[in-house]
Amino acid sequence: LLASRICDVEEYIIEQDKKEKKFMEFFYNVDWLDPSLFSLEINLSKVSREEGIQQVIDLISA
């Protein structure tokens, strides 16, 4: 049952990502994965989860 729900959630996220991509391309003519569109990008393969959280806190507090 849990595996089924996880698959459902994964499918939902994939569909939402596709919709978001189409929306951004249609209305703004941009690639929604372009990092220059974001104020903060955190690569959790390069920093720990705690460091990533601290970066978000620092940005919000600035």
PDB file of N, CA and C in Angstrom:
ATOM      1  N   LEU A   1       0.827  -1.202   0.000  1.00  0.00           N
ATOM      2  CA  LEU A   1       0.000   0.000   0.000  1.00  0.00           C
ATOM      3  C   LEU A   1       0.864   1.255   0.000  1.00  0.00           C
ATOM      4  N   LEU A   2       1.884   1.287   0.854  1.00  0.00           N
ATOM      5  CA  LEU A   2       2.756   2.447   0.921  1.00  0.00           C
ATOM      6  C   LEU A   2       3.495   2.654  -0.397  1.00  0.00           C
ATOM      7  N   ALA A   3       3.991   1.574  -0.988  1.00  0.00           N
ATOM      8  CA  ALA A   3       4.694   1.678  -2.267  1.00  0.00           C
ATOM      9  C   ALA A   3       3.771   2.231  -3.341  1.00  0.00           C
ATOM     10  N   SER A   4       2.515   1.837  -3.305  1.00  0.00           N
ATOM     11  CA  SER A   4       1.534   2.342  -4.261  1.00  0.00           C
ATOM     12  C   SER A   4       1.343   3.843  -4.093  1.00  0.00           C
ATOM     13  N   ARG A   5       1.261   4.300  -2.852  1.00  0.00           N
ATOM     14  CA  ARG A   5       1.095   5.736  -2.586  1.00  0.00           C
ATOM     15  C   ARG A   5       2.319   6.521  -3.022  1.00  0.00           C
ATOM     16  N   ILE A   6       3.498   5.961  -2.790  1.00  0.00           N
ATOM     17  CA  ILE A   6       4.727   6.629  -3.212  1.00  0.00           C
ATOM     18  C   ILE A   6       4.739   6.778  -4.724  1.00  0.00           C
ATOM     19  N   CYS A   7       4.344   5.741  -5.449  1.00  0.00           N
ATOM     20  CA  CYS A   7       4.270   5.813  -6.911  1.00  0.00           C
ATOM     21  C   CYS A   7       3.270   6.870  -7.347  1.00  0.00           C
ATOM     22  N   ASP A   8       2.132   6.941  -6.661  1.00  0.00           N
ATOM     23  CA  ASP A   8       1.123   7.950  -6.982  1.00  0.00           C
ATOM     24  C   ASP A   8       1.681   9.355  -6.784  1.00  0.00           C
ATOM     25  N   VAL A   9       2.405   9.558  -5.708  1.00  0.00           N
ATOM     26  CA  VAL A   9       2.989  10.870  -5.425  1.00  0.00           C
ATOM     27  C   VAL A   9       4.043  11.213  -6.468  1.00  0.00           C
ATOM     28  N   GLU A  10       4.875  10.245  -6.824  1.00  0.00           N
ATOM     29  CA  GLU A  10       5.895  10.483  -7.842  1.00  0.00           C
ATOM     30  C   GLU A  10       5.254  10.867  -9.172  1.00  0.00           C
ATOM     31  N   GLU A  11       4.210  10.172  -9.560  1.00  0.00           N
ATOM     32  CA  GLU A  11       3.505  10.486 -10.806  1.00  0.00           C
ATOM     33  C   GLU A  11       2.895  11.883 -10.740  1.00  0.00           C
ATOM     34  N   TYR A  12       2.318  12.238  -9.609  1.00  0.00           N
ATOM     35  CA  TYR A  12       1.724  13.562  -9.429  1.00  0.00           C
ATOM     36  C   TYR A  12       2.793  14.652  -9.573  1.00  0.00           C
ATOM     37  N   ILE A  13       3.939  14.446  -8.942  1.00  0.00           N
ATOM     38  CA  ILE A  13       5.016  15.439  -9.019  1.00  0.00           C
ATOM     39  C   ILE A  13       5.513  15.579 -10.451  1.00  0.00           C
ATOM     40  N   ILE A  14       5.671  14.481 -11.151  1.00  0.00           N
ATOM     41  CA  ILE A  14       6.117  14.523 -12.545  1.00  0.00           C
ATOM     42  C   ILE A  14       5.122  15.304 -13.396  1.00  0.00           C
ATOM     43  N   GLU A  15       3.846  15.059 -13.208  1.00  0.00           N
ATOM     44  CA  GLU A  15       2.813  15.778 -13.970  1.00  0.00           C
ATOM     45  C   GLU A  15       2.816  17.266 -13.637  1.00  0.00           C
ATOM     46  N   GLN A  16       2.965  17.602 -12.369  1.00  0.00           N
ATOM     47  CA  GLN A  16       3.009  19.010 -11.970  1.00  0.00           C
ATOM     48  C   GLN A  16       4.237  19.699 -12.564  1.00  0.00           C
ATOM     49  N   ASP A  17       5.362  19.016 -12.587  1.00  0.00           N
ATOM     50  CA  ASP A  17       6.571  19.568 -13.188  1.00  0.00           C
ATOM     51  C   ASP A  17       6.366  19.843 -14.675  1.00  0.00           C
ATOM     52  N   LYS A  18       5.713  18.930 -15.370  1.00  0.00           N
ATOM     53  CA  LYS A  18       5.438  19.128 -16.796  1.00  0.00           C
ATOM     54  C   LYS A  18       4.551  20.347 -17.014  1.00  0.00           C
ATOM     55  N   LYS A  19       3.530  20.498 -16.177  1.00  0.00           N
ATOM     56  CA  LYS A  19       2.628  21.649 -16.289  1.00  0.00           C
ATOM     57  C   LYS A  19       3.373  22.952 -16.017  1.00  0.00           C
ATOM     58  N   GLU A  20       4.211  22.950 -15.003  1.00  0.00           N
ATOM     59  CA  GLU A  20       4.984  24.150 -14.657  1.00  0.00           C
ATOM     60  C   GLU A  20       5.937  24.522 -15.788  1.00  0.00           C
ATOM     61  N   LYS A  21       6.576  23.524 -16.379  1.00  0.00           N
ATOM     62  CA  LYS A  21       7.488  23.754 -17.498  1.00  0.00           C
ATOM     63  C   LYS A  21       6.746  24.398 -18.663  1.00  0.00           C
ATOM     64  N   LYS A  22       5.600  23.859 -19.017  1.00  0.00           N
ATOM     65  CA  LYS A  22       4.810  24.412 -20.120  1.00  0.00           C
ATOM     66  C   LYS A  22       4.352  25.833 -19.814  1.00  0.00           C
ATOM     67  N   PHE A  23       3.919  26.075 -18.585  1.00  0.00           N
ATOM     68  CA  PHE A  23       3.467  27.403 -18.178  1.00  0.00           C
ATOM     69  C   PHE A  23       4.594  28.422 -18.338  1.00  0.00           C
ATOM     70  N   MET A  24       5.764  28.108 -17.814  1.00  0.00           N
ATOM     71  CA  MET A  24       6.894  29.037 -17.874  1.00  0.00           C
ATOM     72  C   MET A  24       7.341  29.283 -19.311  1.00  0.00           C
ATOM     73  N   GLU A  25       7.331  28.245 -20.127  1.00  0.00           N
ATOM     74  CA  GLU A  25       7.715  28.416 -21.522  1.00  0.00           C
ATOM     75  C   GLU A  25       6.695  29.265 -22.269  1.00  0.00           C
ATOM     76  N   PHE A  26       5.413  29.028 -22.043  1.00  0.00           N
ATOM     77  CA  PHE A  26       4.364  29.736 -22.770  1.00  0.00           C
ATOM     78  C   PHE A  26       4.282  31.204 -22.362  1.00  0.00           C
ATOM     79  N   PHE A  27       4.217  31.470 -21.056  1.00  0.00           N
ATOM     80  CA  PHE A  27       3.986  32.833 -20.589  1.00  0.00           C
ATOM     81  C   PHE A  27       5.250  33.675 -20.486  1.00  0.00           C
ATOM     82  N   TYR A  28       6.392  33.054 -20.223  1.00  0.00           N
ATOM     83  CA  TYR A  28       7.611  33.825 -19.989  1.00  0.00           C
ATOM     84  C   TYR A  28       8.738  33.510 -20.964  1.00  0.00           C
ATOM     85  N   ASN A  29       8.536  32.509 -21.817  1.00  0.00           N
ATOM     86  CA  ASN A  29       9.542  32.107 -22.794  1.00  0.00           C
ATOM     87  C   ASN A  29      10.902  31.844 -22.130  1.00  0.00           C
ATOM     88  N   VAL A  30      10.867  31.114 -21.016  1.00  0.00           N
ATOM     89  CA  VAL A  30      12.093  30.771 -20.307  1.00  0.00           C
ATOM     90  C   VAL A  30      12.109  29.283 -19.980  1.00  0.00           C
ATOM     91  N   ASP A  31      13.308  28.783 -19.780  1.00  0.00           N
ATOM     92  CA  ASP A  31      13.488  27.410 -19.311  1.00  0.00           C
ATOM     93  C   ASP A  31      13.379  27.436 -17.797  1.00  0.00           C
ATOM     94  N   TRP A  32      12.375  26.798 -17.254  1.00  0.00           N
ATOM     95  CA  TRP A  32      12.113  26.894 -15.822  1.00  0.00           C
ATOM     96  C   TRP A  32      13.203  26.269 -14.966  1.00  0.00           C
ATOM     97  N   LEU A  33      14.121  25.525 -15.558  1.00  0.00           N
ATOM     98  CA  LEU A  33      15.240  24.955 -14.815  1.00  0.00           C
ATOM     99  C   LEU A  33      16.492  25.835 -14.871  1.00  0.00           C
ATOM    100  N   ASP A  34      16.404  26.983 -15.531  1.00  0.00           N
ATOM    101  CA  ASP A  34      17.532  27.907 -15.630  1.00  0.00           C
ATOM    102  C   ASP A  34      17.856  28.460 -14.242  1.00  0.00           C
ATOM    103  N   PRO A  35      19.036  28.165 -13.695  1.00  0.00           N
ATOM    104  CA  PRO A  35      19.357  28.601 -12.337  1.00  0.00           C
ATOM    105  C   PRO A  35      19.367  30.117 -12.163  1.00  0.00           C
ATOM    106  N   SER A  36      19.550  30.872 -13.240  1.00  0.00           N
ATOM    107  CA  SER A  36      19.576  32.336 -13.111  1.00  0.00           C
ATOM    108  C   SER A  36      18.207  32.899 -12.743  1.00  0.00           C
ATOM    109  N   LEU A  37      17.153  32.088 -12.830  1.00  0.00           N
ATOM    110  CA  LEU A  37      15.811  32.545 -12.467  1.00  0.00           C
ATOM    111  C   LEU A  37      15.560  32.467 -10.965  1.00  0.00           C
ATOM    112  N   PHE A  38      16.463  31.854 -10.233  1.00  0.00           N
ATOM    113  CA  PHE A  38      16.245  31.610  -8.814  1.00  0.00           C
ATOM    114  C   PHE A  38      17.161  32.469  -7.960  1.00  0.00           C
ATOM    115  N   SER A  39      16.671  32.877  -6.797  1.00  0.00           N
ATOM    116  CA  SER A  39      17.471  33.658  -5.855  1.00  0.00           C
ATOM    117  C   SER A  39      18.464  32.780  -5.111  1.00  0.00           C
ATOM    118  N   LEU A  40      18.147  31.520  -4.999  1.00  0.00           N
ATOM    119  CA  LEU A  40      19.002  30.609  -4.245  1.00  0.00           C
ATOM    120  C   LEU A  40      18.903  29.218  -4.856  1.00  0.00           C
ATOM    121  N   GLU A  41      20.049  28.625  -5.051  1.00  0.00           N
ATOM    122  CA  GLU A  41      20.100  27.238  -5.512  1.00  0.00           C
ATOM    123  C   GLU A  41      20.997  26.480  -4.547  1.00  0.00           C
ATOM    124  N   ILE A  42      20.485  25.404  -3.991  1.00  0.00           N
ATOM    125  CA  ILE A  42      21.253  24.622  -3.028  1.00  0.00           C
ATOM    126  C   ILE A  42      21.429  23.212  -3.578  1.00  0.00           C
ATOM    127  N   ASN A  43      22.663  22.840  -3.787  1.00  0.00           N
ATOM    128  CA  ASN A  43      22.982  21.502  -4.266  1.00  0.00           C
ATOM    129  C   ASN A  43      23.304  20.637  -3.050  1.00  0.00           C
ATOM    130  N   LEU A  44      22.341  19.824  -2.635  1.00  0.00           N
ATOM    131  CA  LEU A  44      22.521  19.025  -1.427  1.00  0.00           C
ATOM    132  C   LEU A  44      23.515  17.882  -1.601  1.00  0.00           C
ATOM    133  N   SER A  45      24.035  17.716  -2.809  1.00  0.00           N
ATOM    134  CA  SER A  45      25.126  16.756  -2.970  1.00  0.00           C
ATOM    135  C   SER A  45      26.464  17.420  -2.638  1.00  0.00           C
ATOM    136  N   LYS A  46      26.450  18.749  -2.483  1.00  0.00           N
ATOM    137  CA  LYS A  46      27.676  19.496  -2.175  1.00  0.00           C
ATOM    138  C   LYS A  46      27.707  20.007  -0.739  1.00  0.00           C
ATOM    139  N   VAL A  47      26.540  20.235  -0.140  1.00  0.00           N
ATOM    140  CA  VAL A  47      26.469  20.727   1.240  1.00  0.00           C
ATOM    141  C   VAL A  47      25.527  19.830   2.032  1.00  0.00           C
ATOM    142  N   SER A  48      25.697  19.864   3.338  1.00  0.00           N
ATOM    143  CA  SER A  48      24.819  19.048   4.177  1.00  0.00           C
ATOM    144  C   SER A  48      23.424  19.662   4.229  1.00  0.00           C
ATOM    145  N   ARG A  49      22.479  18.878   4.658  1.00  0.00           N
ATOM    146  CA  ARG A  49      21.107  19.367   4.810  1.00  0.00           C
ATOM    147  C   ARG A  49      21.066  20.552   5.772  1.00  0.00           C
ATOM    148  N   GLU A  50      21.818  20.453   6.851  1.00  0.00           N
ATOM    149  CA  GLU A  50      21.856  21.530   7.838  1.00  0.00           C
ATOM    150  C   GLU A  50      22.423  22.814   7.234  1.00  0.00           C
ATOM    151  N   GLU A  51      23.474  22.690   6.421  1.00  0.00           N
ATOM    152  CA  GLU A  51      24.049  23.868   5.760  1.00  0.00           C
ATOM    153  C   GLU A  51      23.047  24.480   4.782  1.00  0.00           C
ATOM    154  N   GLY A  52      22.334  23.642   4.065  1.00  0.00           N
ATOM    155  CA  GLY A  52      21.305  24.136   3.147  1.00  0.00           C
ATOM    156  C   GLY A  52      20.214  24.882   3.885  1.00  0.00           C
ATOM    157  N   ILE A  53      19.781  24.334   5.006  1.00  0.00           N
ATOM    158  CA  ILE A  53      18.757  24.996   5.817  1.00  0.00           C
ATOM    159  C   ILE A  53      19.272  26.341   6.309  1.00  0.00           C
ATOM    160  N   GLN A  54      20.527  26.379   6.744  1.00  0.00           N
ATOM    161  CA  GLN A  54      21.099  27.633   7.234  1.00  0.00           C
ATOM    162  C   GLN A  54      21.173  28.669   6.111  1.00  0.00           C
ATOM    163  N   GLN A  55      21.472  28.251   4.898  1.00  0.00           N
ATOM    164  CA  GLN A  55      21.501  29.182   3.768  1.00  0.00           C
ATOM    165  C   GLN A  55      20.125  29.798   3.540  1.00  0.00           C
ATOM    166  N   VAL A  56      19.083  28.993   3.640  1.00  0.00           N
ATOM    167  CA  VAL A  56      17.718  29.507   3.482  1.00  0.00           C
ATOM    168  C   VAL A  56      17.407  30.494   4.600  1.00  0.00           C
ATOM    169  N   ILE A  57      17.746  30.148   5.821  1.00  0.00           N
ATOM    170  CA  ILE A  57      17.501  31.045   6.961  1.00  0.00           C
ATOM    171  C   ILE A  57      18.250  32.360   6.768  1.00  0.00           C
ATOM    172  N   ASP A  58      19.509  32.288   6.338  1.00  0.00           N
ATOM    173  CA  ASP A  58      20.297  33.499   6.112  1.00  0.00           C
ATOM    174  C   ASP A  58      19.668  34.374   5.033  1.00  0.00           C
ATOM    175  N   LEU A  59      19.175  33.762   3.966  1.00  0.00           N
ATOM    176  CA  LEU A  59      18.547  34.530   2.890  1.00  0.00           C
ATOM    177  C   LEU A  59      17.275  35.209   3.381  1.00  0.00           C
ATOM    178  N   ILE A  60      16.470  34.494   4.132  1.00  0.00           N
ATOM    179  CA  ILE A  60      15.218  35.056   4.641  1.00  0.00           C
ATOM    180  C   ILE A  60      15.497  36.194   5.619  1.00  0.00           C
ATOM    181  N   SER A  61      16.554  36.056   6.399  1.00  0.00           N
ATOM    182  CA  SER A  61      16.881  37.054   7.422  1.00  0.00           C
ATOM    183  C   SER A  61      17.540  38.302   6.839  1.00  0.00           C
ATOM    184  N   ALA A  62      18.070  38.211   5.635  1.00  0.00           N
ATOM    185  CA  ALA A  62      18.799  39.344   5.030  1.00  0.00           C
ATOM    186  C   ALA A  62      17.884  40.488   4.661  1.00  0.00           C
TER     187      ALA A  62
END
